[in-house]
Coordinates of C-alpha atoms and ligand atoms in Angstrom, one line a residue:
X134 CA -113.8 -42.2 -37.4
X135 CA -111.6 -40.3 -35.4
X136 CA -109.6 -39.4 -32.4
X137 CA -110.4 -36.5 -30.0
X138 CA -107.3 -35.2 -29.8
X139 CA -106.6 -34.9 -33.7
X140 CA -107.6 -31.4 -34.8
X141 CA -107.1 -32.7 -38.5
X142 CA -109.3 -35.9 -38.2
X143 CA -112.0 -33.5 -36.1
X144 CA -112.0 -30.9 -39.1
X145 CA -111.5 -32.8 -42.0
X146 CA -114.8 -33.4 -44.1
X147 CA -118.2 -32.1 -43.8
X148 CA -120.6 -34.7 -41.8
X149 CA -124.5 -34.5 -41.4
X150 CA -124.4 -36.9 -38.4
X151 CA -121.7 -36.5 -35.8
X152 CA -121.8 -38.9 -33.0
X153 CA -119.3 -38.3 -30.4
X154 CA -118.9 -41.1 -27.8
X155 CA -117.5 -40.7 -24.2
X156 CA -117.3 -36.8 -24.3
X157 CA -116.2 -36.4 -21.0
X158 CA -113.2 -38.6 -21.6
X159 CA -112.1 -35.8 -24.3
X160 CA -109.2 -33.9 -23.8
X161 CA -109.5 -29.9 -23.3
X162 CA -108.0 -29.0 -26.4
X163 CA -107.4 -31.1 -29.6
X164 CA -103.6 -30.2 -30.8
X165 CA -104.4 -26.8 -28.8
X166 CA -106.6 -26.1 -32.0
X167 CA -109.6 -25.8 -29.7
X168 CA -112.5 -28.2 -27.8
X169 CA -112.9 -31.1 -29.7
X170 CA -116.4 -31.4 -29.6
X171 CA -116.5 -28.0 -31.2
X172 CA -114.6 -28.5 -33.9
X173 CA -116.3 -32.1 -34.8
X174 CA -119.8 -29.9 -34.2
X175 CA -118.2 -27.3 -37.1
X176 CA -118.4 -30.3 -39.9
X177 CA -122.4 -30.6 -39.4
X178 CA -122.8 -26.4 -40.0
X179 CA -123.7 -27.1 -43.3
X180 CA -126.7 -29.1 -43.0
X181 CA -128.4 -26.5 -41.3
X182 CA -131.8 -28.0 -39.6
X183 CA -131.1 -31.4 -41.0
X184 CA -127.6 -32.2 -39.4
X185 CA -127.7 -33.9 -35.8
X186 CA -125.2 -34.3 -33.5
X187 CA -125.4 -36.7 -30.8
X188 CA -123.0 -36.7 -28.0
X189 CA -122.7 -39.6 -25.1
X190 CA -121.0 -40.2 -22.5
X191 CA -120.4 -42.0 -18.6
X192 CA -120.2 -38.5 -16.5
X193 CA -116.8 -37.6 -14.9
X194 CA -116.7 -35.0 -12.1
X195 CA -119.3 -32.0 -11.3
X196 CA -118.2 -28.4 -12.7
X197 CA -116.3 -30.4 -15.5
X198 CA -118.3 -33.0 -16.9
X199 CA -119.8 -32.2 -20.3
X200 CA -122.4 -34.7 -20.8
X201 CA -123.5 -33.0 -17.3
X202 CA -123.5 -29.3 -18.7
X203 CA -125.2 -30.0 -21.9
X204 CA -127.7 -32.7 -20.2
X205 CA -128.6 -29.4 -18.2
X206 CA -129.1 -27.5 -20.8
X207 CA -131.5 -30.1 -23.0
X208 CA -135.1 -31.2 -21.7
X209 CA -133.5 -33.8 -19.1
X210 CA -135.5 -36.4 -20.0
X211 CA -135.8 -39.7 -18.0
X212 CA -137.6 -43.3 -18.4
X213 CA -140.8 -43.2 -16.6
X214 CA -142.3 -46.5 -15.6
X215 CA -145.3 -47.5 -13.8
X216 CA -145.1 -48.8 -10.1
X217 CA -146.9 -52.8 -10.2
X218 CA -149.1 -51.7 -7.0
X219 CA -150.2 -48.6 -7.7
X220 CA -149.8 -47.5 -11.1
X221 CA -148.2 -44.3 -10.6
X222 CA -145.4 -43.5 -13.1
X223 CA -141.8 -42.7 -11.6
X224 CA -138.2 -42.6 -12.7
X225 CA -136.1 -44.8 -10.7
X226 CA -133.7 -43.6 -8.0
X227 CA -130.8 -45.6 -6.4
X228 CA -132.3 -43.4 -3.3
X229 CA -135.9 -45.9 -3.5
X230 CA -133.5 -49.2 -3.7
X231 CA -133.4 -50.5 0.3
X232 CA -131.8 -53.0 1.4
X233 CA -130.8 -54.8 4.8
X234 CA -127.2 -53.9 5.8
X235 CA -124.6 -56.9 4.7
X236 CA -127.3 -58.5 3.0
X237 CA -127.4 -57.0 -0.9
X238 CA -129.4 -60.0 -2.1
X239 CA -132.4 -58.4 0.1
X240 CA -132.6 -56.1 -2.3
X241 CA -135.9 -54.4 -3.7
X242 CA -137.1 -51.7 -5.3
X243 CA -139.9 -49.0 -3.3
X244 CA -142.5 -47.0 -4.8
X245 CA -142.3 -43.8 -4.8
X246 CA -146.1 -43.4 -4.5
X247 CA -147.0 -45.7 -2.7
X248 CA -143.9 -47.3 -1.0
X249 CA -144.9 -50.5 -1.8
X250 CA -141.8 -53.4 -2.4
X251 CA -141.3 -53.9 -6.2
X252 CA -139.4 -56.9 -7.0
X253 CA -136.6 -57.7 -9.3
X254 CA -139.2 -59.8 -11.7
X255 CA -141.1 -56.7 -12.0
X256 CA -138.7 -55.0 -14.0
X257 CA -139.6 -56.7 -17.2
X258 CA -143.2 -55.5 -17.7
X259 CA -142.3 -52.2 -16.2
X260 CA -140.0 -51.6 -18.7
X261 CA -142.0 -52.4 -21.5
X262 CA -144.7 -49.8 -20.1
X263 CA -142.2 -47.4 -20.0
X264 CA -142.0 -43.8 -21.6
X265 CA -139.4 -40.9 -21.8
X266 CA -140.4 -37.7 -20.7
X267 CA -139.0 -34.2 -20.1
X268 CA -138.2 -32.9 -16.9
X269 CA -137.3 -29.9 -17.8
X270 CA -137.3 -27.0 -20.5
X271 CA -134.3 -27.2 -23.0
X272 CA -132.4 -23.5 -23.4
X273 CA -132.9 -24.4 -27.1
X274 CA -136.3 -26.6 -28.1
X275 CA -134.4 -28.7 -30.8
X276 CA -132.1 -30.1 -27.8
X277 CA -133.1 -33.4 -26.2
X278 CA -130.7 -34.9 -23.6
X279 CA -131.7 -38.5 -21.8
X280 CA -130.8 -40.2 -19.1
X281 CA -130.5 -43.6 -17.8
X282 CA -128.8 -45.3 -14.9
X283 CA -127.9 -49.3 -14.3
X284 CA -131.1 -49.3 -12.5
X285 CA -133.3 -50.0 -15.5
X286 CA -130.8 -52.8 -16.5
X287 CA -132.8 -55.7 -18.2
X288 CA -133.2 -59.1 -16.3
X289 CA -129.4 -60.8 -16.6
X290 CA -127.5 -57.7 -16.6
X291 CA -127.2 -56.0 -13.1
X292 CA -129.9 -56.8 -11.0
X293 CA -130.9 -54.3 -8.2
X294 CA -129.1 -56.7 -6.1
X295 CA -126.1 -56.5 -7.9
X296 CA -126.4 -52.6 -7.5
X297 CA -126.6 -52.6 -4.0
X298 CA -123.6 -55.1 -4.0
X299 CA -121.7 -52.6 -5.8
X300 CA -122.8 -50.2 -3.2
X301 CA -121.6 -52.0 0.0
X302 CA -118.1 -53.0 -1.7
X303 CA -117.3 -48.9 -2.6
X304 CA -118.5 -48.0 1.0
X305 CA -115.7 -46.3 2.2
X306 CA -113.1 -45.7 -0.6
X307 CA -113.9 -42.5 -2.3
X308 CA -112.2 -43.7 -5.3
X309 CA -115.0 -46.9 -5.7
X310 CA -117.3 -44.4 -4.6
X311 CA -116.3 -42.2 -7.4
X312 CA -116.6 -45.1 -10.2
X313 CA -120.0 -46.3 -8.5
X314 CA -121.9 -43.3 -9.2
X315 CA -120.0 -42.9 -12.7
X316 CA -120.8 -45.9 -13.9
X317 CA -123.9 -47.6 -12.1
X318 CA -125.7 -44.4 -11.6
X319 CA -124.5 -42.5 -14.2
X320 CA -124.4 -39.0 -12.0
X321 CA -121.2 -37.1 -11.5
X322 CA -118.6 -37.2 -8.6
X323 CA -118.3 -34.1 -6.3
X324 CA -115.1 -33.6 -5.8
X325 CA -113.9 -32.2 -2.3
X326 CA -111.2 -30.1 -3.3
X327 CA -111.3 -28.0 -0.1
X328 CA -107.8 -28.2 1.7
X329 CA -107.9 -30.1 5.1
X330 CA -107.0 -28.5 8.1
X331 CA -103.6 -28.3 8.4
X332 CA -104.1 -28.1 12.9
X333 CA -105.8 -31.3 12.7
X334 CA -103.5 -32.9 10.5
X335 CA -100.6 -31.8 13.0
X336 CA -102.3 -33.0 15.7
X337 CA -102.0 -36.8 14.1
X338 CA -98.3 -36.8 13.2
X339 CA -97.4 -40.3 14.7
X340 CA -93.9 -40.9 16.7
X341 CA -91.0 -43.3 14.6
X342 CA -87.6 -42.8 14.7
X343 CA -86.7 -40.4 11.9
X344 CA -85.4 -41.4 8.8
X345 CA -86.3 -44.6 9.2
X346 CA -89.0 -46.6 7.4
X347 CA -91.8 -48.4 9.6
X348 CA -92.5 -52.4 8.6
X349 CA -95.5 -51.5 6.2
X350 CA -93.5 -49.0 3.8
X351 CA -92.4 -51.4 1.3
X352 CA -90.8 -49.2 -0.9
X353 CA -89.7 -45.4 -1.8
X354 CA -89.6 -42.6 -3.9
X355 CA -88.8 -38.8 -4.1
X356 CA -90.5 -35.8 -5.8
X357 CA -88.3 -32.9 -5.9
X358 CA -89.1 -29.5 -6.7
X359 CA -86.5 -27.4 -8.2
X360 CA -86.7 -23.7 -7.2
X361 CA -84.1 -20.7 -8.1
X362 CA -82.0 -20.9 -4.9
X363 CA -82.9 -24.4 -4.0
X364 CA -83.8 -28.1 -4.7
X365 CA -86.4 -29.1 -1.8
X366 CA -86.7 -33.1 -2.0
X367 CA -89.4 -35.6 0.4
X368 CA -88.8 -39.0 0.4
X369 CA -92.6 -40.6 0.7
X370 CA -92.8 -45.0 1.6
X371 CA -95.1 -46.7 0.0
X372 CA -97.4 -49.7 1.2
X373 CA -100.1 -51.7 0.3
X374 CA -103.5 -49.3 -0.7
X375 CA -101.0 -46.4 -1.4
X376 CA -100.7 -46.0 2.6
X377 CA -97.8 -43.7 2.6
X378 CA -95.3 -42.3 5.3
X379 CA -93.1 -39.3 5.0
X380 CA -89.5 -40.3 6.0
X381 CA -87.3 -37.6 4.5
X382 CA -87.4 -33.8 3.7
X383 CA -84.2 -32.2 2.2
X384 CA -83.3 -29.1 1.1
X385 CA -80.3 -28.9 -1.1
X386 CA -79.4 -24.9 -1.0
X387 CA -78.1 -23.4 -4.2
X388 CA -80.1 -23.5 -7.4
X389 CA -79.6 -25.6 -10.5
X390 CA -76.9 -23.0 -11.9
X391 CA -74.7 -24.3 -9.2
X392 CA -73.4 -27.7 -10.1
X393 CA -72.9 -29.2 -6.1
X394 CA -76.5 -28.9 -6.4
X395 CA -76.7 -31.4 -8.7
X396 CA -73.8 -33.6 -6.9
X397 CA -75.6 -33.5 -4.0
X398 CA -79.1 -34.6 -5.6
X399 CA -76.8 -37.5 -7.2
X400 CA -75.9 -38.5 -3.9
X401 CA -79.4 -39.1 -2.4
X402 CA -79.7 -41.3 -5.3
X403 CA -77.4 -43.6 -3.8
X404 CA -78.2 -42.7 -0.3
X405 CA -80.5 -45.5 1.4
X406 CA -83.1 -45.3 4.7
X407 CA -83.6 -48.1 7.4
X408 CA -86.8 -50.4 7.1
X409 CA -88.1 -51.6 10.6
X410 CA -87.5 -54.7 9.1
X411 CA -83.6 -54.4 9.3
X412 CA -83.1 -53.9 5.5
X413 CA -81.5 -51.1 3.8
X414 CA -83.9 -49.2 1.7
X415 CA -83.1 -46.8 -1.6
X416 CA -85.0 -44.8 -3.6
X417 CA -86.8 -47.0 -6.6
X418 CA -87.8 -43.7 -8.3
X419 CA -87.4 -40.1 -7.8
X420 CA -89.6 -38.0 -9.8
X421 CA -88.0 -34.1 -10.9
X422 CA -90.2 -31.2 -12.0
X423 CA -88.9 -29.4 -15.1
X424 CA -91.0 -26.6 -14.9
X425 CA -87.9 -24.4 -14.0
X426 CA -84.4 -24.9 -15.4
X427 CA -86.1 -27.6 -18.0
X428 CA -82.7 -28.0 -19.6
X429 CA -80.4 -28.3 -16.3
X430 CA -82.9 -30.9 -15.2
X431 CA -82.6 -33.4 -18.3
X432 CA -79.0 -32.5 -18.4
X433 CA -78.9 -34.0 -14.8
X434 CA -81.2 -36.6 -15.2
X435 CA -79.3 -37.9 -18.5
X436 CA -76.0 -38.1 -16.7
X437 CA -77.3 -40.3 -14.0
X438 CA -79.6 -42.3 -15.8
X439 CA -83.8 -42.6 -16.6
X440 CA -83.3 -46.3 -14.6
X441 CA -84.2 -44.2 -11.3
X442 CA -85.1 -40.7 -12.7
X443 CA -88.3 -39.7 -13.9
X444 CA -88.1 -36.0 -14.9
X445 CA -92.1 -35.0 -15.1
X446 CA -94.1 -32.5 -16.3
X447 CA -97.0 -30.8 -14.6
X448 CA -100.8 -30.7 -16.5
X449 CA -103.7 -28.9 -15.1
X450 CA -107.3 -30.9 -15.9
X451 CA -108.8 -34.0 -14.2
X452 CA -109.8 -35.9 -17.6
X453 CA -107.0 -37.5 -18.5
X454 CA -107.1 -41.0 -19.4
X455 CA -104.5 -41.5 -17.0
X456 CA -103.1 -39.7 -14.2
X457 CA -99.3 -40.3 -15.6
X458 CA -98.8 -40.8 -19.4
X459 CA -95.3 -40.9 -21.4
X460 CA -92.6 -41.3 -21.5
X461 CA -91.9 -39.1 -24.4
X462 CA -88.6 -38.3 -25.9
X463 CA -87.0 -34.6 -25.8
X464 CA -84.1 -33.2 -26.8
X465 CA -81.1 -32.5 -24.3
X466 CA -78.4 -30.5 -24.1
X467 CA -74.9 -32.7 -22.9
X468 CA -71.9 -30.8 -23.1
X469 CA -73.2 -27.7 -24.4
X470 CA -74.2 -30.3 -27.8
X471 CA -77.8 -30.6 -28.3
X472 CA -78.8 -34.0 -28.2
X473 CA -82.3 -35.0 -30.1
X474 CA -84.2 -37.2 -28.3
X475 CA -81.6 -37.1 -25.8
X476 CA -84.2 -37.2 -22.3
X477 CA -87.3 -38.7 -21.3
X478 CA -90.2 -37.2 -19.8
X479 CA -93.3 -38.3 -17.9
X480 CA -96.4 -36.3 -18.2
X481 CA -98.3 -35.7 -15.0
X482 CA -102.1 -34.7 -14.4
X483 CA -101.2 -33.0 -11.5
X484 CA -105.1 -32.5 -10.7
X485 CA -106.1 -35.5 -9.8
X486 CA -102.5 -36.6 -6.9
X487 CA -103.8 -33.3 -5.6
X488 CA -107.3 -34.8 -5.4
X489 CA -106.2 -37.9 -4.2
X490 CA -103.6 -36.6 -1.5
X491 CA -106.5 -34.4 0.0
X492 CA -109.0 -37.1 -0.2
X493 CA -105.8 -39.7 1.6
X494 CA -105.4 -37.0 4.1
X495 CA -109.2 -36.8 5.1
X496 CA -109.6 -40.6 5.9
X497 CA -110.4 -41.2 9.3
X498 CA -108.5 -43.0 11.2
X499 CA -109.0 -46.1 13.7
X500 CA -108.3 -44.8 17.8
X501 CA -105.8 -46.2 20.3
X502 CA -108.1 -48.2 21.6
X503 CA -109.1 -50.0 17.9
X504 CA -105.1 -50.4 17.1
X505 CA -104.8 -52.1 20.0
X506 CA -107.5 -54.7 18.8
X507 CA -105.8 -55.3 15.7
X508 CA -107.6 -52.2 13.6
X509 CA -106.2 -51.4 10.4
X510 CA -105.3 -47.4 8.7
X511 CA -107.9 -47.8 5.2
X512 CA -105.7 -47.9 2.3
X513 CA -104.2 -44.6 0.8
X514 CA -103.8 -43.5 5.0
X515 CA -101.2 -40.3 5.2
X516 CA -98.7 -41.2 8.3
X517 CA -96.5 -38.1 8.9
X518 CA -93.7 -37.8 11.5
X519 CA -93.3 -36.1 14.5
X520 CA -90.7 -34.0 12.9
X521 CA -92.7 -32.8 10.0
X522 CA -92.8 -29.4 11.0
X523 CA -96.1 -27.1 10.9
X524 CA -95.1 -24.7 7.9
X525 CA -94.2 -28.2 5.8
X526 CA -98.0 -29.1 6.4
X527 CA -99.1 -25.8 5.9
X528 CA -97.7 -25.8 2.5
X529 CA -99.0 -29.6 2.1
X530 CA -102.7 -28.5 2.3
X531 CA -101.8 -24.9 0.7
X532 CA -104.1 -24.9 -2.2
X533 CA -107.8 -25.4 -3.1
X534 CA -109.8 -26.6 -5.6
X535 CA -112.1 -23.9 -6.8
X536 CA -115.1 -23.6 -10.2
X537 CA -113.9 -21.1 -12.7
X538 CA -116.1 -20.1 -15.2
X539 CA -114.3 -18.9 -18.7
X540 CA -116.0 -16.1 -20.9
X541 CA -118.5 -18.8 -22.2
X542 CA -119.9 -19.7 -19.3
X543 CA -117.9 -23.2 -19.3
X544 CA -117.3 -23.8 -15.8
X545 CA -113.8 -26.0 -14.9
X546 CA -112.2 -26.8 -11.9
X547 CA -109.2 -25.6 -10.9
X548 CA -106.2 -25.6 -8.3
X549 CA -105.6 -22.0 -6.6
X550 CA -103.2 -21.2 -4.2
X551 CA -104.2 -20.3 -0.7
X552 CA -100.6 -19.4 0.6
X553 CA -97.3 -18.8 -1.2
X554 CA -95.0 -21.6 -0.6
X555 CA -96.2 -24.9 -1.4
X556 CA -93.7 -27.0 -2.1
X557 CA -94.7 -29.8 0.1
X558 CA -97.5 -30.6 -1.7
X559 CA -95.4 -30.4 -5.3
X560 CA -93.0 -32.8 -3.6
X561 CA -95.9 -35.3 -2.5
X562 CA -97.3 -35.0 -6.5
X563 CA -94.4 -35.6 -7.8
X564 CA -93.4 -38.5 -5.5
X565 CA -97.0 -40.3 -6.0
X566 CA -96.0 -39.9 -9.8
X567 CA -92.9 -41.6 -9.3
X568 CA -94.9 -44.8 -7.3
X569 CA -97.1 -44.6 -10.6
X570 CA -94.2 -45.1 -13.0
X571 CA -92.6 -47.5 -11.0
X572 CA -95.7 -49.4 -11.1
X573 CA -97.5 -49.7 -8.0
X574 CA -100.8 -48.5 -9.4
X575 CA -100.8 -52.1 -11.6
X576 CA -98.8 -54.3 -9.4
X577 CA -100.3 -57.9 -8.9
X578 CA -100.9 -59.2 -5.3
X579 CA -97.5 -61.4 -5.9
X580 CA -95.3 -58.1 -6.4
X581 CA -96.5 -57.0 -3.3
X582 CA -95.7 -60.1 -0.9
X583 CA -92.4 -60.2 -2.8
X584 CA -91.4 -56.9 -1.2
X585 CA -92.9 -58.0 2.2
X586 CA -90.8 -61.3 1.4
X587 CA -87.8 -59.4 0.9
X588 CA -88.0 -56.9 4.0
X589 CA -88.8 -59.8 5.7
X590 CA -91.5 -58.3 7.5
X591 CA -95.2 -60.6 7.6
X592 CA -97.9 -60.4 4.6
X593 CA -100.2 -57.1 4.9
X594 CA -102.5 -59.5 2.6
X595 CA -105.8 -59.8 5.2
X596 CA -105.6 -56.2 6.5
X597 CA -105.7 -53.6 4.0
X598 CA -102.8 -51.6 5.3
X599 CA -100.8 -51.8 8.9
X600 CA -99.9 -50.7 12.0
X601 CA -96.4 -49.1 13.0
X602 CA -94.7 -50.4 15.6
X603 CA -96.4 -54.1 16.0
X604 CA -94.0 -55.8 18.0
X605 CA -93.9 -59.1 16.0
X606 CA -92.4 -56.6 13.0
X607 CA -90.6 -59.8 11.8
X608 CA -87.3 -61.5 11.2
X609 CA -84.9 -58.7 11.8
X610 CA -82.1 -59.9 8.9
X611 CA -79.5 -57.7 8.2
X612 CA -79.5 -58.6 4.6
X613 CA -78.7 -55.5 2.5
X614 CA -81.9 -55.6 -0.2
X615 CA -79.6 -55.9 -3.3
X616 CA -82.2 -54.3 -5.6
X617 CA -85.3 -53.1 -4.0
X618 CA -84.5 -49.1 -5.2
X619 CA -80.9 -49.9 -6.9
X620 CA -80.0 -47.9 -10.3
X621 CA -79.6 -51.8 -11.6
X622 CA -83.0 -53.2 -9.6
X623 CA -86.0 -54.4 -11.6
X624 CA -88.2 -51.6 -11.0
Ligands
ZN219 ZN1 -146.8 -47.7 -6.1

């Protein structure tokens, strides 16, 4: 047994069976000696016609799943079974399961033949009757591929009506969505990559007064992008669902040679925004690229501390286990003296925030009108002010996500630019990193009403996210949060 991301384990002794579970959860490259699965299929050579190689797998994304590509390229086979009614034999698709809106438990299965209902204690003897057969001509006759979705799950597993259950609680978060047809249907996720408009975005930048925070930002954090002549830095509030709000955008001219560069970044550090609330709000977490300058950058963030500094690294690929991992320890230069293990940094899969902040900025949005009734933004709901101005958005929706296809014919997905400057949408990544490290992804529902408790403003708990501007906003203390964001806090 072995990992997929040691090229020693994957290489190490000659194996006649290799099975290789949850490929699409491997990484690109195992210690950038190569794909994984290659070099694990490289042990099995030797056998010849007797060595076998089974790979498996809950599919990821379309254009870079791999149980996808090589399930295309086998004889697709799927498990027929015979309608009750009719006879005919069919392969079950979550498009035949009907049910009556709100009520999942209604649930029942229709023939594709015949349309007749078949019922849950069907399944049983349909099963046993069942068969697997191709559906399709394998580039390569010895390669057989199946497939199989929750739909065929045995009585006291999921039940059809515990699939259409599934199904009504996703409706409407792409992310559920996503995991639904993962892991229930077993197909792959399309992912929209194509960057929203930035006009229509425009068009919905909302009116609060700047630099202020409205009552459902609970806390915030920073991405900051360091460029040659300049460190451009957005400030981005977090509430519940990951709604977020832009509050700041500052561009600190002269480039990390310069050292007031650096005493100004320290100074937004310390610097704090006003909540709606009447609390003082600082920064629980701002989140540096080190792409350029790497060593000014941990220099920087060593002198002020990894409390409140996150100094991250950018990773192409959507696979990852996790959309943040590390912190790992680096070596720093203080003084001109190299320090080992002197920094920390995060790695980021850059990939999926993108994914996420264009999938956040396409949710639609509730009217006037529905506000008024007490409507709620869905959760992960972009709010941008009135003085975000168009070439920031324009460089927020500046790239796409585009297939590539490499000289083998592996297709993978990848960002492209569409315009030159996009540093808005570098800031938001890095920012939505920082809310990651600080937590938020994993915080328990108490975390969350203990912010609300301590901006004094009223639970969000029964609406998924808020409204700006509701006039009962809450007590309007003027108690100075003593660590929501402070070097010292418990973040
Ligand atoms: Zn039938």
């Amino acid at each position: 047994m072995t990992g997929a991301n040691s090229a020693v384990g994957l290489r190490s002794m000659p194996a006649r069976y290799v099975f290789l579970d949850e490929v699409d959860a491997y990484p690109a490259s195992a210690d950038e000696e190569g794909d994984p699965v290659g070099l694990a299929e490289a042990r099995s050579l030797t056998f010849a016609h007797r060595r076998k190689v089974f790979l498996v797998s809950t599919p990821t994304i379309r254009g870079v799943s791999r149980i996808e590509r090589e399930y295309e390229a086998s004889d697709q086979r799927r498990f027929f079974v015979p309608c009750p009614h009719c006879g005919v034999m069919q392969w079950l698709r979550f498009e035949r399961l009907r049910w009556e809106k709100g009520k999942p438990e209604t649930a029942a299965y229709h023939c594709d033949a015949c349309d007749e209902r078949i019922e849950e204690h069907h399944k049983p003897a349909m099963l046993a009757a069942g068969e697997w057969r191709a559906t399709a001509e394998a580039r390569d006759a010895r390669t057989v591929g199946f497939h199989l979705s929750a739909l065929y799950s045995p009585a006291g597993w999921k039940s059809w009506a515990d699939i259409a259950r599934d199904k009504e609680t996703a409706a409407g978060s792409d992310e559920a969505e996503r995991v639904f047809r993962n892991t229930v249907l077993g197909e792959t996720w399309i992912e929209t990559g194509d960057a929203p408009d930035w006009q229509r975005i425009a068009e919905r930048r909302e009116d609060w007064p700047a630099g202020t925070v409205p009552d459902k930002g609970l806390f915030l954090t920073a991405g900051a992008d360091v460029q040659k002549d300049r460190i451009e830095v957005d400030v981005w509030a977090w509430g519940r669902g990951l709604e977020s709000w832009l509050i700041d955008h500052v561009v600190i001219e002269g480039g990390p040679a310069r050292p007031e560069a650096w005493d100004a970044l320290t100074d937004l550090l310390g610097r704090s925004w006003r909540h709606a609330g009447g609390a003082e709000l600082g920064l629980a977490r701002l989140a540096i690229d080190t792409g350029y300058e790497t060593a000014a950058v941990y220099g920087w963030a060593r002198s002020v501390g990894f409390a409140q500094v996150a100094p991250v690294k950018g990773l192409e690929g959507f696979n990852r286990a996790s959309p943040v991992s590390g912190p790992t320890f680096v070596d720093a230069t203080a003084g001109g003296k190299r320090l080992r293990r002197g920094a920390r940094l995060w790695t980021v899969a850059t990939s999926t925030f993108k994914a996420e902040t264009y999938r956040f900025l396409r949710l639609a949005r509730p009217t006037a009108e529905e506000l008024q009734d007490g409507a709620a933004f869905a959760p992960g709901t972009v709010h941008l002010p009135g003085w975000a101005d168009t070439e920031w958005i324009r460089q927020l929706t500046a790239e796409q996500l585009v297939t590539v296809r490499n000289r083998r014919g592996f297709a993978k997905l990848e960002w492209q630019k569409l315009r030159e400057r996009n540093e808005a949408l570098d800031c938001r990544v890095y920012a939505r990193a920082a809310a990651w490290i600080a937590g938020a992804d994993r915080w328990p529902e108490a975390t969350w009403a203990d912010l609300e408790a301590q901006l004094g403003v009223p639970s969000g708990i029964d609406s998924p996210a808020g409204m700006i501007g509701r006039p009962d906003a809450g007590t309007q203390g003027k108690r100075r949060s003593d660590w929501l964001g402070r070097r010292e806090g418990w973040f």
